[in-house]
Structure formats: structure tokens, C-alpha cells
PDB file of C-alpha atoms in Angstrom:
ATOM      1  CA  MET A   1       0.004   0.018  -0.016  1.00  0.00           C
ATOM      2  CA  GLU A   2       1.212   3.452  -0.724  1.00  0.00           C
ATOM      3  CA  PRO A   3      -0.194   6.612   0.989  1.00  0.00           C
ATOM      4  CA  ARG A   4      -3.242   8.038  -0.700  1.00  0.00           C
ATOM      5  CA  ASP A   5      -1.961  11.643  -0.505  1.00  0.00           C
ATOM      6  CA  VAL A   6       0.732  10.749  -2.954  1.00  0.00           C
ATOM      7  CA  ALA A   7      -1.506   8.344  -4.804  1.00  0.00           C
ATOM      8  CA  ALA A   8      -3.757  11.224  -5.723  1.00  0.00           C
ATOM      9  CA  GLY A   9      -0.998  13.299  -7.182  1.00  0.00           C
ATOM     10  CA  LEU A  10       1.463  11.120  -9.009  1.00  0.00           C
ATOM     11  CA  ALA A  11       0.938  10.343 -12.728  1.00  0.00           C
ATOM     12  CA  GLU A  12       2.423   6.931 -13.203  1.00  0.00           C
ATOM     13  CA  GLY A  13       1.584   6.891 -16.837  1.00  0.00           C
ATOM     14  CA  THR A  14       4.914   8.635 -17.507  1.00  0.00           C
ATOM     15  CA  GLU A  15       8.195   6.842 -17.779  1.00  0.00           C
ATOM     16  CA  SER A  16       9.679   8.722 -14.861  1.00  0.00           C
ATOM     17  CA  SER A  17       6.716   7.725 -12.600  1.00  0.00           C
ATOM     18  CA  ASP A  18       7.083   4.100 -13.619  1.00  0.00           C
ATOM     19  CA  GLN A  19      10.705   4.348 -12.587  1.00  0.00           C
ATOM     20  CA  LEU A  20       9.735   6.002  -9.347  1.00  0.00           C
ATOM     21  CA  PHE A  21       7.370   3.163  -8.520  1.00  0.00           C
ATOM     22  CA  SER A  22      10.086   0.707  -9.059  1.00  0.00           C
ATOM     23  CA  ALA A  23      12.626   2.739  -7.095  1.00  0.00           C
ATOM     24  CA  LEU A  24      10.497   3.799  -4.173  1.00  0.00           C
ATOM     25  CA  TRP A  25       7.020   2.353  -3.674  1.00  0.00           C
ATOM     26  CA  ALA A  26       7.642  -1.191  -4.809  1.00  0.00           C
ATOM     27  CA  PRO A  27      10.663  -1.934  -2.541  1.00  0.00           C
ATOM     28  CA  ILE A  28       8.789  -0.669   0.572  1.00  0.00           C
ATOM     29  CA  GLY A  29       5.614  -2.470  -0.370  1.00  0.00           C
ATOM     30  CA  ALA A  30       7.528  -5.725  -0.904  1.00  0.00           C
ATOM     31  CA  ALA A  31       9.337  -5.355   2.390  1.00  0.00           C
ATOM     32  CA  THR A  32       6.030  -4.826   4.205  1.00  0.00           C
ATOM     33  CA  VAL A  33       4.546  -7.987   2.669  1.00  0.00           C
ATOM     34  CA  LYS A  34       7.744 -10.030   3.465  1.00  0.00           C
ATOM     35  CA  ALA A  35       7.603  -8.880   7.081  1.00  0.00           C
ATOM     36  CA  ALA A  36       3.908  -9.871   7.329  1.00  0.00           C
ATOM     37  CA  ARG A  37       4.884 -13.528   6.681  1.00  0.00           C
ATOM     38  CA  LEU A  38       1.658 -14.215   4.786  1.00  0.00           C
ATOM     39  CA  ARG A  39       0.869 -17.886   4.205  1.00  0.00           C
ATOM     40  CA  PRO A  40      -0.837 -19.438   1.152  1.00  0.00           C
ATOM     41  CA  GLY A  41      -4.604 -19.538   1.556  1.00  0.00           C
ATOM     42  CA  VAL A  42      -5.055 -16.574   3.987  1.00  0.00           C
ATOM     43  CA  ARG A  43      -7.351 -13.605   3.499  1.00  0.00           C
ATOM     44  CA  VAL A  44      -5.641 -10.205   3.629  1.00  0.00           C
ATOM     45  CA  LEU A  45      -6.716  -6.580   3.644  1.00  0.00           C
ATOM     46  CA  ASP A  46      -4.298  -4.174   1.915  1.00  0.00           C
ATOM     47  CA  ALA A  47      -5.307  -0.780   3.392  1.00  0.00           C
ATOM     48  CA  CYS A  48      -4.589   2.298   1.295  1.00  0.00           C
ATOM     49  CA  CYS A  49      -3.257   0.044  -1.367  1.00  0.00           C
ATOM     50  CA  GLY A  50      -2.457   2.628  -4.109  1.00  0.00           C
ATOM     51  CA  SER A  51      -1.625   0.883  -7.386  1.00  0.00           C
ATOM     52  CA  GLY A  52      -0.420  -2.368  -5.895  1.00  0.00           C
ATOM     53  CA  ALA A  53       3.048  -1.911  -4.393  1.00  0.00           C
ATOM     54  CA  SER A  54       2.110  -4.253  -1.611  1.00  0.00           C
ATOM     55  CA  ALA A  55      -1.095  -5.840  -2.953  1.00  0.00           C
ATOM     56  CA  ILE A  56       0.639  -7.470  -5.920  1.00  0.00           C
ATOM     57  CA  PRO A  57       3.413  -9.247  -3.942  1.00  0.00           C
ATOM     58  CA  ALA A  58       0.799 -10.135  -1.263  1.00  0.00           C
ATOM     59  CA  ALA A  59      -1.424 -11.749  -3.903  1.00  0.00           C
ATOM     60  CA  GLU A  60       1.574 -13.755  -5.188  1.00  0.00           C
ATOM     61  CA  GLN A  61       2.461 -14.866  -1.660  1.00  0.00           C
ATOM     62  CA  VAL A  62      -0.980 -16.151  -0.697  1.00  0.00           C
ATOM     63  CA  SER A  63      -1.820 -17.803  -4.032  1.00  0.00           C
ATOM     64  CA  PRO A  64      -3.428 -19.842  -5.249  1.00  0.00           C
ATOM     65  CA  HIS A  65      -6.268 -19.883  -2.773  1.00  0.00           C
ATOM     66  CA  GLY A  66      -5.580 -16.829  -0.657  1.00  0.00           C
ATOM     67  CA  VAL A  67      -7.460 -13.598  -1.294  1.00  0.00           C
ATOM     68  CA  ILE A  68      -6.340  -9.929  -1.168  1.00  0.00           C
ATOM     69  CA  ASP A  69      -8.856  -7.099  -0.674  1.00  0.00           C
ATOM     70  CA  ALA A  70      -6.971  -4.040  -1.859  1.00  0.00           C
ATOM     71  CA  VAL A  71      -8.833  -0.839  -0.812  1.00  0.00           C
ATOM     72  CA  ASP A  72      -8.082   2.811  -1.656  1.00  0.00           C
ATOM     73  CA  LEU A  73      -9.872   6.075  -2.313  1.00  0.00           C
ATOM     74  CA  VAL A  74      -8.073   6.933  -5.502  1.00  0.00           C
ATOM     75  CA  GLU A  75      -9.788   5.278  -8.506  1.00  0.00           C
ATOM     76  CA  SER A  76      -6.962   6.063 -10.971  1.00  0.00           C
ATOM     77  CA  SER A  77      -4.452   4.227  -8.758  1.00  0.00           C
ATOM     78  CA  LEU A  78      -6.894   1.268  -8.423  1.00  0.00           C
ATOM     79  CA  GLU A  79      -7.165   1.087 -12.230  1.00  0.00           C
ATOM     80  CA  ARG A  80      -3.384   0.820 -12.477  1.00  0.00           C
ATOM     81  CA  GLY A  81      -3.368  -1.841  -9.813  1.00  0.00           C
ATOM     82  CA  ARG A  82      -5.964  -3.891 -11.760  1.00  0.00           C
ATOM     83  CA  ALA A  83      -3.900  -3.610 -14.886  1.00  0.00           C
ATOM     84  CA  LYS A  84      -0.745  -4.844 -13.086  1.00  0.00           C
ATOM     85  CA  ALA A  85      -2.595  -7.782 -11.620  1.00  0.00           C
ATOM     86  CA  ALA A  86      -4.000  -8.719 -15.040  1.00  0.00           C
ATOM     87  CA  ILE A  87      -0.527  -8.616 -16.603  1.00  0.00           C
ATOM     88  CA  ARG A  88       0.693 -11.047 -13.915  1.00  0.00           C
ATOM     89  CA  GLY A  89      -2.372 -13.234 -14.247  1.00  0.00           C
ATOM     90  CA  LEU A  90      -3.428 -12.688 -10.615  1.00  0.00           C
ATOM     91  CA  SER A  91      -7.132 -13.306 -10.071  1.00  0.00           C
ATOM     92  CA  ASN A  92      -6.953 -13.493  -6.261  1.00  0.00           C
ATOM     93  CA  VAL A  93      -6.673  -9.700  -5.708  1.00  0.00           C
ATOM     94  CA  ARG A  94      -9.534  -7.248  -6.093  1.00  0.00           C
ATOM     95  CA  PHE A  95      -8.867  -3.517  -6.153  1.00  0.00           C
ATOM     96  CA  VAL A  96     -11.899  -1.811  -4.550  1.00  0.00           C
ATOM     97  CA  HIS A  97     -12.735   1.845  -4.175  1.00  0.00           C
ATOM     98  CA  GLY A  98     -13.523   2.596  -0.558  1.00  0.00           C
ATOM     99  CA  ASP A  99     -12.452   4.116   2.760  1.00  0.00           C
ATOM    100  CA  VAL A 100     -10.603   1.559   4.910  1.00  0.00           C
ATOM    101  CA  LEU A 101     -11.830   3.354   8.043  1.00  0.00           C
ATOM    102  CA  GLU A 102     -15.334   2.306   7.117  1.00  0.00           C
ATOM    103  CA  TRP A 103     -14.456  -1.051   5.554  1.00  0.00           C
ATOM    104  CA  PRO A 104     -16.387  -4.034   7.041  1.00  0.00           C
ATOM    105  CA  ALA A 105     -14.583  -7.138   8.315  1.00  0.00           C
ATOM    106  CA  PRO A 106     -15.346 -10.464   6.626  1.00  0.00           C
ATOM    107  CA  PRO A 107     -16.881 -13.194   8.778  1.00  0.00           C
ATOM    108  CA  GLY A 108     -14.269 -14.144  11.330  1.00  0.00           C
ATOM    109  CA  GLY A 109     -12.050 -11.239  10.383  1.00  0.00           C
ATOM    110  CA  TYR A 110      -8.922 -11.002   8.190  1.00  0.00           C
ATOM    111  CA  ASP A 111      -5.941 -13.139   8.848  1.00  0.00           C
ATOM    112  CA  ALA A 112      -3.768 -10.115   8.267  1.00  0.00           C
ATOM    113  CA  VAL A 113      -3.971  -6.368   7.439  1.00  0.00           C
ATOM    114  CA  VAL A 114      -1.119  -4.762   5.549  1.00  0.00           C
ATOM    115  CA  CYS A 115      -0.754  -0.959   5.372  1.00  0.00           C
ATOM    116  CA  SER A 116       2.376   0.282   3.651  1.00  0.00           C
ATOM    117  CA  LEU A 117       2.880   4.023   4.361  1.00  0.00           C
ATOM    118  CA  GLY A 118      -0.812   4.597   4.638  1.00  0.00           C
ATOM    119  CA  ILE A 119      -1.623   5.283   8.248  1.00  0.00           C
ATOM    120  CA  SER A 120      -0.224   8.866   7.938  1.00  0.00           C
ATOM    121  CA  SER A 121      -3.284   9.738   5.809  1.00  0.00           C
ATOM    122  CA  PHE A 122      -5.710   8.925   8.658  1.00  0.00           C
ATOM    123  CA  PRO A 123      -7.437  11.888  10.339  1.00  0.00           C
ATOM    124  CA  ASP A 124      -6.308  10.417  13.673  1.00  0.00           C
ATOM    125  CA  VAL A 125      -3.370   8.004  13.267  1.00  0.00           C
ATOM    126  CA  ALA A 126      -3.846   6.072  16.468  1.00  0.00           C
ATOM    127  CA  ALA A 127      -7.601   5.716  16.228  1.00  0.00           C
ATOM    128  CA  GLY A 128      -7.323   4.788  12.550  1.00  0.00           C
ATOM    129  CA  THR A 129      -4.839   2.028  13.309  1.00  0.00           C
ATOM    130  CA  GLU A 130      -7.181   0.716  16.072  1.00  0.00           C
ATOM    131  CA  ARG A 131      -9.903   0.674  13.393  1.00  0.00           C
ATOM    132  CA  LEU A 132      -7.752  -1.548  11.215  1.00  0.00           C
ATOM    133  CA  LEU A 133      -7.108  -3.848  14.079  1.00  0.00           C
ATOM    134  CA  ARG A 134     -10.884  -4.393  14.501  1.00  0.00           C
ATOM    135  CA  LEU A 135     -10.783  -6.035  11.097  1.00  0.00           C
ATOM    136  CA  VAL A 136      -8.175  -8.628  12.194  1.00  0.00           C
ATOM    137  CA  ARG A 137      -9.164 -11.911  13.681  1.00  0.00           C
ATOM    138  CA  PRO A 138      -7.748 -12.787  17.103  1.00  0.00           C
ATOM    139  CA  GLY A 139      -4.292 -14.197  16.482  1.00  0.00           C
ATOM    140  CA  GLY A 140      -4.088 -12.427  13.120  1.00  0.00           C
ATOM    141  CA  ARG A 141      -1.316 -10.077  12.111  1.00  0.00           C
ATOM    142  CA  LEU A 142      -0.878  -6.372  11.364  1.00  0.00           C
ATOM    143  CA  ALA A 143       1.979  -5.086   9.202  1.00  0.00           C
ATOM    144  CA  VAL A 144       2.526  -1.315   8.952  1.00  0.00           C
ATOM    145  CA  ALA A 145       5.210   0.691   7.235  1.00  0.00           C
ATOM    146  CA  VAL A 146       6.107   4.274   8.208  1.00  0.00           C
ATOM    147  CA  TRP A 147       8.878   6.628   7.175  1.00  0.00           C
ATOM    148  CA  ALA A 148      12.066   6.278   9.212  1.00  0.00           C
ATOM    149  CA  GLN A 149      13.764   9.186  10.959  1.00  0.00           C
ATOM    150  CA  GLY A 150      15.542  11.322   8.381  1.00  0.00           C
ATOM    151  CA  ALA A 151      13.611  10.127   5.404  1.00  0.00           C
ATOM    152  CA  PHE A 152      13.254  12.739   2.637  1.00  0.00           C
ATOM    153  CA  GLU A 153      14.656  15.561   4.856  1.00  0.00           C
ATOM    154  CA  SER A 154      17.218  16.581   2.269  1.00  0.00           C
ATOM    155  CA  LEU A 155      14.562  16.700  -0.393  1.00  0.00           C
ATOM    156  CA  ALA A 156      12.451  18.916   1.729  1.00  0.00           C
ATOM    157  CA  GLU A 157      15.331  21.348   2.253  1.00  0.00           C
ATOM    158  CA  LEU A 158      16.159  21.503  -1.425  1.00  0.00           C
ATOM    159  CA  MET A 159      12.538  22.159  -2.333  1.00  0.00           C
ATOM    160  CA  HIS A 160      12.208  24.861   0.258  1.00  0.00           C
ATOM    161  CA  ARG A 161      15.243  26.686  -1.135  1.00  0.00           C
ATOM    162  CA  ALA A 162      13.992  26.384  -4.692  1.00  0.00           C
ATOM    163  CA  VAL A 163      10.688  28.057  -3.839  1.00  0.00           C
ATOM    164  CA  VAL A 164      12.008  30.943  -1.631  1.00  0.00           C
ATOM    165  CA  PRO A 165      12.887  33.327  -4.553  1.00  0.00           C
ATOM    166  CA  GLU A 166       9.225  33.137  -5.708  1.00  0.00           C
ATOM    167  CA  ARG A 167       7.833  33.566  -2.201  1.00  0.00           C
ATOM    168  CA  PRO A 168      10.207  35.699  -0.080  1.00  0.00           C
ATOM    169  CA  ARG A 169       8.179  35.160   3.084  1.00  0.00           C
ATOM    170  CA  LEU A 170       8.602  31.409   2.832  1.00  0.00           C
ATOM    171  CA  PRO A 171      11.646  31.240   5.189  1.00  0.00           C
ATOM    172  CA  ASP A 172       9.289  32.002   7.995  1.00  0.00           C
ATOM    173  CA  VAL A 173       7.210  28.944   7.147  1.00  0.00           C
ATOM    174  CA  PRO A 174       8.152  25.691   8.910  1.00  0.00           C
ATOM    175  CA  ARG A 175       9.828  23.092   6.749  1.00  0.00           C
ATOM    176  CA  LEU A 176       7.703  20.215   5.531  1.00  0.00           C
ATOM    177  CA  SER A 177       8.574  17.199   7.683  1.00  0.00           C
ATOM    178  CA  ASN A 178       7.534  13.660   8.615  1.00  0.00           C
ATOM    179  CA  PRO A 179       4.200  13.997  10.429  1.00  0.00           C
ATOM    180  CA  LEU A 180       4.882  10.664  12.145  1.00  0.00           C
ATOM    181  CA  GLN A 181       8.240  11.824  13.550  1.00  0.00           C
ATOM    182  CA  PRO A 182       7.273  10.637  17.066  1.00  0.00           C
ATOM    183  CA  ILE A 183       7.271   6.975  15.876  1.00  0.00           C
ATOM    184  CA  SER A 184      10.046   7.197  13.318  1.00  0.00           C
ATOM    185  CA  THR A 185      12.677   5.225  15.319  1.00  0.00           C
ATOM    186  CA  PRO A 186      12.546   1.486  15.893  1.00  0.00           C
ATOM    187  CA  ARG A 187      12.109   1.857  19.637  1.00  0.00           C
ATOM    188  CA  SER A 188       9.378   4.470  19.502  1.00  0.00           C
ATOM    189  CA  PHE A 189       7.546   2.559  16.791  1.00  0.00           C
ATOM    190  CA  ARG A 190       7.736  -0.665  18.813  1.00  0.00           C
ATOM    191  CA  ASP A 191       6.389   1.037  21.931  1.00  0.00           C
ATOM    192  CA  TRP A 192       3.556   2.622  19.876  1.00  0.00           C
ATOM    193  CA  LEU A 193       2.564  -0.785  18.403  1.00  0.00           C
ATOM    194  CA  ALA A 194       2.656  -2.360  21.861  1.00  0.00           C
ATOM    195  CA  ALA A 195       0.056   0.216  22.943  1.00  0.00           C
ATOM    196  CA  ARG A 196      -2.206  -1.160  20.193  1.00  0.00           C
ATOM    197  CA  SER A 197      -2.769  -4.487  21.989  1.00  0.00           C
ATOM    198  CA  LEU A 198      -0.235  -6.329  19.817  1.00  0.00           C
ATOM    199  CA  SER A 199       2.211  -8.974  20.875  1.00  0.00           C
ATOM    200  CA  PHE A 200       5.208 -10.607  19.243  1.00  0.00           C
ATOM    201  CA  ILE A 201       6.134  -7.220  17.833  1.00  0.00           C
ATOM    202  CA  ASP A 202       8.960  -6.878  15.388  1.00  0.00           C
ATOM    203  CA  VAL A 203      10.244  -3.689  13.810  1.00  0.00           C
ATOM    204  CA  GLN A 204      12.585  -3.816  10.843  1.00  0.00           C
ATOM    205  CA  TYR A 205      14.560  -0.944   9.408  1.00  0.00           C
ATOM    206  CA  VAL A 206      14.295  -0.875   5.553  1.00  0.00           C
ATOM    207  CA  PRO A 207      17.155   1.187   4.100  1.00  0.00           C
ATOM    208  CA  LEU A 208      16.223   2.746   0.826  1.00  0.00           C
ATOM    209  CA  ALA A 209      18.175   5.306  -1.327  1.00  0.00           C
ATOM    210  CA  VAL A 210      16.431   6.674  -4.398  1.00  0.00           C
ATOM    211  CA  PRO A 211      18.600   8.039  -7.178  1.00  0.00           C
ATOM    212  CA  GLY A 212      19.061  11.814  -6.971  1.00  0.00           C
ATOM    213  CA  ASP A 213      17.742  12.355 -10.480  1.00  0.00           C
ATOM    214  CA  PRO A 214      15.683  15.586 -10.896  1.00  0.00           C
ATOM    215  CA  ASP A 215      13.552  14.034 -13.642  1.00  0.00           C
ATOM    216  CA  LEU A 216      12.790  11.081 -11.399  1.00  0.00           C
ATOM    217  CA  LEU A 217      12.010  13.145  -8.256  1.00  0.00           C
ATOM    218  CA  TRP A 218      10.088  16.034  -9.723  1.00  0.00           C
ATOM    219  CA  PRO A 219       6.889  13.961 -10.192  1.00  0.00           C
ATOM    220  CA  LEU A 220       7.133  13.084  -6.533  1.00  0.00           C
ATOM    221  CA  VAL A 221       7.540  16.683  -5.491  1.00  0.00           C
ATOM    222  CA  SER A 222       4.712  17.980  -7.680  1.00  0.00           C
ATOM    223  CA  GLY A 223       2.423  15.119  -6.601  1.00  0.00           C
ATOM    224  CA  THR A 224       2.627  15.414  -2.842  1.00  0.00           C
ATOM    225  CA  ARG A 225       2.231  18.085  -0.102  1.00  0.00           C
ATOM    226  CA  PHE A 226       5.440  19.672  -1.406  1.00  0.00           C
ATOM    227  CA  ARG A 227       3.208  21.151  -4.045  1.00  0.00           C
ATOM    228  CA  ASP A 228       1.624  23.393  -1.431  1.00  0.00           C
ATOM    229  CA  LEU A 229       4.839  25.450  -1.506  1.00  0.00           C
ATOM    230  CA  PHE A 230       4.283  26.573  -5.040  1.00  0.00           C
ATOM    231  CA  ASP A 231       0.561  26.048  -5.480  1.00  0.00           C
ATOM    232  CA  GLY A 232      -1.050  29.096  -7.078  1.00  0.00           C
ATOM    233  CA  LEU A 233       2.152  30.412  -8.657  1.00  0.00           C
ATOM    234  CA  PRO A 234       2.116  31.167 -12.395  1.00  0.00           C
ATOM    235  CA  VAL A 235       3.260  28.483 -14.746  1.00  0.00           C
ATOM    236  CA  ALA A 236       6.493  30.332 -15.479  1.00  0.00           C
ATOM    237  CA  ALA A 237       7.267  30.581 -11.754  1.00  0.00           C
ATOM    238  CA  VAL A 238       6.629  26.896 -11.226  1.00  0.00           C
ATOM    239  CA  GLU A 239       9.040  26.183 -14.084  1.00  0.00           C
ATOM    240  CA  ARG A 240      11.670  28.357 -12.383  1.00  0.00           C
ATOM    241  CA  VAL A 241      11.157  26.401  -9.208  1.00  0.00           C
ATOM    242  CA  ARG A 242      11.634  23.166 -11.095  1.00  0.00           C
ATOM    243  CA  ARG A 243      14.902  24.402 -12.590  1.00  0.00           C
ATOM    244  CA  ARG A 244      16.255  25.570  -9.227  1.00  0.00           C
ATOM    245  CA  PHE A 245      15.338  22.251  -7.738  1.00  0.00           C
ATOM    246  CA  ALA A 246      17.218  20.407 -10.427  1.00  0.00           C
ATOM    247  CA  VAL A 247      20.237  22.694 -10.232  1.00  0.00           C
ATOM    248  CA  GLY A 248      20.360  22.452  -6.409  1.00  0.00           C
ATOM    249  CA  LEU A 249      20.068  18.678  -6.499  1.00  0.00           C
ATOM    250  CA  LEU A 250      22.947  18.459  -8.955  1.00  0.00           C
ATOM    251  CA  ALA A 251      25.068  21.153  -7.344  1.00  0.00           C
ATOM    252  CA  GLU A 252      25.083  19.365  -3.986  1.00  0.00           C
ATOM    253  CA  GLY A 253      26.192  16.180  -5.719  1.00  0.00           C
ATOM    254  CA  ARG A 254      23.430  14.146  -4.128  1.00  0.00           C
ATOM    255  CA  ASP A 255      23.623  10.797  -5.835  1.00  0.00           C
ATOM    256  CA  THR A 256      20.738   9.500  -3.741  1.00  0.00           C
ATOM    257  CA  ILE A 257      17.976  10.708  -1.476  1.00  0.00           C
ATOM    258  CA  ASN A 258      17.160   8.837   1.735  1.00  0.00           C
ATOM    259  CA  PHE A 259      13.668   7.286   1.719  1.00  0.00           C
ATOM    260  CA  SER A 260      14.220   4.615   4.385  1.00  0.00           C
ATOM    261  CA  ALA A 261      11.226   3.145   6.216  1.00  0.00           C
ATOM    262  CA  LEU A 262      10.302   1.103   9.270  1.00  0.00           C
ATOM    263  CA  VAL A 263       8.036  -1.940   8.980  1.00  0.00           C
ATOM    264  CA  GLY A 264       6.401  -2.988  12.160  1.00  0.00           C
ATOM    265  CA  THR A 265       4.481  -6.248  12.636  1.00  0.00           C
ATOM    266  CA  GLY A 266       2.543  -7.720  15.524  1.00  0.00           C
ATOM    267  CA  THR A 267      -0.038 -10.335  16.400  1.00  0.00           C
ATOM    268  CA  LEU A 268      -3.420  -9.306  17.737  1.00  0.00           C
ATOM    269  CA  ARG A 269      -3.897 -10.700  21.259  1.00  0.00           C
ATOM    270  CA  ARG A 270      -7.065  -8.814  22.027  1.00  0.00           C
ATOM    271  CA  VAL A 271     -10.337 -10.805  21.870  1.00  0.00           C
ATOM    272  CA  ALA A 272     -12.788  -8.425  23.636  1.00  0.00           C
ATOM    273  CA  PRO A 273     -14.029  -5.309  21.762  1.00  0.00           C
ATOM    274  CA  PRO A 274     -11.290  -2.668  21.859  1.00  0.00           C
ATOM    275  CA  ARG A 275     -11.484   0.256  24.200  1.00  0.00           C
ATOM    276  CA  SER A 276     -10.822   3.798  23.159  1.00  0.00           C
ATOM    277  CA  PRO A 277      -7.254   4.138  21.896  1.00  0.00           C
ATOM    278  CA  ARG A 278      -5.090   4.560  24.956  1.00  0.00           C
ATOM    279  CA  SER A 279      -2.541   6.817  23.307  1.00  0.00           C
ATOM    280  CA  ALA A 280      -4.634   8.457  20.636  1.00  0.00           C
ATOM    281  CA  ARG A 281      -3.018  11.719  21.689  1.00  0.00           C
ATOM    282  CA  SER A 282       0.483  10.451  21.210  1.00  0.00           C
ATOM    283  CA  LEU A 283       0.442  11.742  17.672  1.00  0.00           C
ATOM    284  CA  PRO A 284      -1.116  14.812  16.163  1.00  0.00           C
ATOM    285  CA  ALA A 285      -4.279  14.263  14.218  1.00  0.00           C
ATOM    286  CA  VAL A 286      -3.739  14.401  10.484  1.00  0.00           C
ATOM    287  CA  GLY A 287      -6.796  15.999   8.966  1.00  0.00           C
ATOM    288  CA  ARG A 288      -5.505  16.152   5.424  1.00  0.00           C
ATOM    289  CA  PRO A 289      -2.982  14.333   3.274  1.00  0.00           C
ATOM    290  CA  ILE A 290       0.411  14.574   4.831  1.00  0.00           C
ATOM    291  CA  GLU A 291       3.516  16.140   3.644  1.00  0.00           C
ATOM    292  CA  PRO A 292       5.118  14.560   1.575  1.00  0.00           C
ATOM    293  CA  VAL A 293       5.596  12.793   0.570  1.00  0.00           C
ATOM    294  CA  PRO A 294       6.131  10.810   0.841  1.00  0.00           C
ATOM    295  CA  ARG A 295       2.601   6.897  -2.074  1.00  0.00           C
ATOM    296  CA  VAL A 296       1.968   5.856  -4.573  1.00  0.00           C
ATOM    297  CA  GLY A 297       1.640   3.355  -7.038  1.00  0.00           C
TER     298      GLY A 297
END
């Protein structure tokens, strides 16, 4: 699954976006599915699935009799996911338009719920994650990916500097950053998952460096909350921002940009109906798509 804030903005029909999917979304989606340790024959929900970065490998892992319900709010991403599944001959994954926070559990619950980089799009991250857990059967598993500490920070700084000449007051605006910073380290993420009534918790660091290619990264910049920095500017001004971004990226000699992630997994030990999230205030509510950056597929 890739976050729906990015899913709504990226245009994967272009060559650069196809490359971005392969360089960024697919590796994290695959790592999330691997950590989930899905078995053949199980039923899985892929929450905020995007265009299939995690749904496709999950379908391959649970085949031939397992089923993947891949749910997202962005129809264009779902269409691309369906096309990818068709190319691979996967008939055990269905890409469905819907809100995972209102998605019903199947009889008995899902054997696993996978959410790769998607919880940051929830209006309340803790409560949204609790909602996902209500879809998991007792003894089932949750696998969630979030951005690791330091991910995409250099990209945010480059973008900020590229926009300042067009918006002189921008230096007074806080830099775009990871909204899930409080759980961006293995220890803090593990503690946060433990508060969600999970046991046998494991947190894996997934190192990922994306090539520092301006043509590769600009679709990401223009398709996420980074766009808020130059939204409303004339076309000519946006083009100047793009050129400064490219020059800055090349001038600093950044061969790669850090997009590392954390993948946390755990087994649901709770049988009784869940109480109100105990640490719902541990993270700020996210009422709109997060910055960025950083989904999509």
C-alpha cells in the first residue's frame, strides 16, 4: 500500500513515474509484505493500497487460494493496480474503491492487514490504526510501514530553497517534515505498536536510497504536499522552481535521497471489543494528506 496523499498526485503513466514506482514504492511494499509473513490460503486486507506496491506481492504470496482485498480512495491508482494484476495473471486480488476506516470485516475477520505508508493519511493516526485492528481476527497479524527518521529531509530542504525566490516570506514557514516523527525510530515505533494490543512485535529498518535524479524526483515533488509550497504560482514561476530544484540537486552532488522506512508487525492478542485508543493523543491528528511525501503506485 502506498499513502493516498501521494496516490492522488502522481501520474504513473509517464516513464519517470514508472521508474519512481520501481525505485520507491515497490521496494517498501515488498518489504512490508515480506515482514507480514503471509501464508498461502489466507485472507488479507491491503489498506490504502495505491496501485499495488504491496497488494501485488501479497497476492503472489498467498496464492493460489488466498485472497487480497486491496482498498483505496483513488480510482486512478486502483485502475493501474488492476492492470498490473491482469498482466501477472493474478485473479486473487480485487482492487476496490472505498475508505478503509469504514471497511467491514469479513466473517471471522482478516488473517492479516497490511498498510504500507498509509496510516499517515488517517485523520487520527492512533484511532485509525485501532480501526484496522478491529478487522483482524484474534491471532491475526498487522503489518505497517512508516517513514524512518531522516527520510526525505534533504529533499524537503532542497525544495524549500527552490521556492523561496518566488515567495520571499517562505523562510518564516516551517519546513515540511515527517508527520509521524514521534514514531520514526525502531524503539518508539515498537512502543507505539505495543500500545495497540499487539504482541510478538517486530520492527525492521528498511534502508532505501532513491537516485538523486531531478527528472525522477520532480513527479514526486509535484504530486505530494510539497506542491503546497508553489501552489497558485504562475506556470512560469513553477518552471523556475523546477529548474532551481534540479540545479540544487545536482550542485550538491546528491547521488541518492534517503527514503528509508520502518516496517512494524505484531499479532493481535485482544479478543474483547477494543476500548478507546489509549494513546490516541501520542500523535497529532492528520486532517488532510500529509507532507510529503512521501505513495503511490
